[in-house]
Coordinates of C-alpha atoms in Angstrom, one line a residue:
M1 CA 85.7 50.5 156.1
T2 CA 83.6 48.4 153.8
A3 CA 80.3 47.1 155.1
V4 CA 78.4 44.2 153.5
A5 CA 74.8 44.1 154.5
P6 CA 72.0 41.8 153.6
A7 CA 68.9 43.3 152.0
P8 CA 65.9 43.5 154.2
E9 CA 63.1 40.9 153.9
T10 CA 60.4 43.5 153.3
E11 CA 57.8 43.5 150.5
T12 CA 58.6 46.9 149.2
A13 CA 61.7 49.0 149.1
T14 CA 61.2 52.4 150.7
D15 CA 63.3 55.2 152.1
P16 CA 62.8 56.6 155.6
T17 CA 60.0 58.9 154.4
G18 CA 58.0 56.0 153.0
A19 CA 58.6 56.9 149.4
P20 CA 60.0 54.2 147.1
A21 CA 63.8 54.1 147.2
R22 CA 65.4 55.7 144.2
V23 CA 68.9 56.5 143.1
P24 CA 70.1 59.2 140.6
R25 CA 72.0 56.8 138.4
L26 CA 72.2 53.0 138.1
S27 CA 74.1 50.5 135.9
Y28 CA 72.4 47.1 135.7
F29 CA 74.0 44.2 133.9
F30 CA 73.6 40.5 133.5
P31 CA 75.9 37.8 132.2
A32 CA 74.3 35.6 129.5
H33 CA 75.7 32.4 128.1
N34 CA 73.3 30.6 125.7
E35 CA 70.3 32.5 127.2
E36 CA 68.3 33.2 123.9
A37 CA 65.1 32.2 125.7
N38 CA 65.7 34.7 128.5
V39 CA 67.5 37.8 127.2
A40 CA 64.6 39.6 125.6
G41 CA 62.3 39.0 128.6
L42 CA 64.9 40.1 131.1
V43 CA 65.6 43.3 129.2
E44 CA 61.9 44.0 128.9
E45 CA 61.5 43.4 132.7
A46 CA 64.5 45.7 133.4
L47 CA 63.1 48.5 131.1
E48 CA 59.8 48.3 133.0
V49 CA 61.2 48.2 136.5
L50 CA 64.4 50.4 136.4
P51 CA 62.6 53.7 135.8
T52 CA 60.9 53.2 139.2
L53 CA 64.4 52.7 140.9
A54 CA 66.6 55.3 139.1
D55 CA 66.4 58.6 137.4
T56 CA 69.0 57.5 134.8
F57 CA 69.9 53.9 134.1
E58 CA 71.5 51.6 131.6
V59 CA 71.1 47.9 130.9
I60 CA 74.2 45.9 129.9
I61 CA 74.0 42.4 128.4
V62 CA 77.3 40.6 128.7
N63 CA 77.1 37.8 126.1
D64 CA 79.8 35.3 127.2
G65 CA 80.5 33.5 124.0
S66 CA 77.0 32.2 123.4
R67 CA 76.6 29.7 120.6
D68 CA 72.8 30.2 120.3
R69 CA 71.0 33.4 119.2
T70 CA 71.9 35.4 122.4
Q71 CA 74.3 37.7 120.5
V72 CA 71.8 38.4 117.7
I73 CA 69.0 39.1 120.2
A74 CA 71.3 41.3 122.4
D75 CA 72.3 43.4 119.3
E76 CA 68.6 43.7 118.3
L77 CA 67.7 45.0 121.8
T78 CA 70.6 47.4 121.7
A79 CA 69.4 48.8 118.4
A80 CA 65.9 49.1 119.6
N81 CA 66.9 50.9 122.8
P82 CA 69.8 53.1 121.9
G83 CA 71.6 54.8 124.8
I84 CA 69.8 52.6 127.3
V85 CA 70.7 49.0 126.4
R86 CA 74.2 48.0 125.5
A87 CA 75.8 44.6 124.7
V88 CA 79.3 43.4 125.5
H89 CA 80.3 40.3 123.6
H90 CA 83.0 37.8 124.4
P91 CA 83.9 36.0 121.2
V92 CA 84.3 32.7 123.2
N93 CA 83.0 31.6 126.5
R94 CA 85.4 33.1 129.1
G95 CA 83.5 32.1 132.2
Y96 CA 81.3 33.7 134.8
G97 CA 84.1 35.6 136.5
A98 CA 85.2 37.2 133.2
A99 CA 81.6 38.1 132.4
L100 CA 81.2 39.8 135.8
R101 CA 84.5 41.7 135.2
S102 CA 83.2 42.8 131.8
G103 CA 79.9 43.9 133.2
F104 CA 81.5 46.0 136.0
G105 CA 84.0 47.4 133.5
A106 CA 81.3 48.4 131.1
A107 CA 79.2 50.2 133.7
H108 CA 79.1 53.9 133.3
Y109 CA 77.5 54.8 136.7
E110 CA 78.8 54.7 140.2
L111 CA 76.0 52.4 141.5
V112 CA 76.1 49.0 139.9
A113 CA 73.7 46.0 140.3
F114 CA 73.7 42.7 138.6
T115 CA 71.7 39.4 138.4
D116 CA 72.2 36.3 136.3
G117 CA 70.7 36.2 132.9
D118 CA 68.6 33.1 133.5
R119 CA 65.8 35.1 135.2
Q120 CA 66.2 33.4 138.6
F121 CA 65.8 36.9 140.2
H122 CA 63.3 39.6 139.6
V123 CA 64.7 43.0 138.7
A124 CA 62.2 44.6 141.1
D125 CA 64.1 42.9 144.0
L126 CA 66.9 45.4 143.3
G127 CA 64.7 47.9 145.0
R128 CA 65.3 46.1 148.3
L129 CA 69.0 46.3 147.8
I130 CA 68.8 50.0 146.9
A131 CA 66.7 50.7 150.0
R132 CA 69.3 48.9 152.2
H133 CA 72.1 50.8 150.5
A134 CA 70.3 54.1 151.4
A135 CA 69.9 53.2 155.1
P136 CA 71.6 55.4 157.7
D137 CA 74.7 53.2 158.0
R138 CA 75.3 53.4 154.2
P139 CA 77.0 50.1 153.5
D140 CA 79.4 50.1 150.5
I141 CA 78.1 46.7 149.3
V142 CA 74.6 45.1 149.7
A143 CA 74.5 41.4 148.8
G144 CA 71.2 39.7 148.1
F145 CA 70.5 36.2 149.2
R146 CA 68.1 33.4 148.2
I147 CA 65.5 32.6 150.8
K148 CA 64.7 29.3 149.2
R149 CA 67.5 27.8 147.2
A150 CA 66.4 25.6 144.4
D151 CA 69.6 23.5 144.3
P152 CA 70.2 19.8 144.7
L153 CA 71.4 18.6 148.1
I154 CA 75.0 18.2 147.1
R155 CA 75.2 21.8 145.7
T156 CA 73.6 23.1 149.0
I157 CA 76.3 21.2 151.0
Y158 CA 79.0 22.7 148.8
A159 CA 77.6 26.2 149.2
R160 CA 77.5 25.9 152.9
A161 CA 81.1 24.7 153.0
Y162 CA 82.1 27.5 150.7
R163 CA 80.3 30.1 152.9
L164 CA 82.0 28.6 156.1
A165 CA 85.4 28.8 154.4
N166 CA 84.9 32.4 153.4
R167 CA 83.9 33.2 156.9
I168 CA 86.8 31.4 158.6
F169 CA 89.6 32.5 156.2
F170 CA 88.4 36.0 155.1
G171 CA 85.9 37.1 157.8
L172 CA 83.3 37.5 155.0
R173 CA 79.8 37.4 156.7
V174 CA 77.5 37.1 153.7
T175 CA 74.4 34.9 153.9
D176 CA 74.7 33.6 150.3
V177 CA 78.1 34.3 149.0
D178 CA 77.4 32.9 145.5
C179 CA 74.0 34.6 145.1
A180 CA 74.0 36.5 141.8
C181 CA 71.9 39.5 143.0

């Protein structure tokens, strides 16, 4: 049985003993389409935070056919951090779903986390998801959600309708089904 559980709304992620939640191995990826302004900062943030969450980790940049300098920056980051940072390049923009599939496919480790490449989420928030995953009920999937959506009203309405449809037709009880965390 697959359980999907929301991450707790706590300030720090801890295991039952009070120690920060850690995992042995973690693959972290993010799709990036024309994100030259964000790629280096997000990788820097990940390299700072992930050692506190996992014993071994990797960072995968999925460049989805960017036409700016995203590919060049991703390759520079890969060269500067061999064995830790990798880049997957789509020659043309294939869309968000294809970028997610590429990220999951490129992941080497059994535990995989992702966020968008536009830095709407903090890599440290993955600690909350890891802590929830380590809870006694051990859900297979932990889905994050945005407490305050920064979307226009029409997008919020669409998101609520989409969530309701997923609940009615598929029984999916996820607070923010299109949250990229």
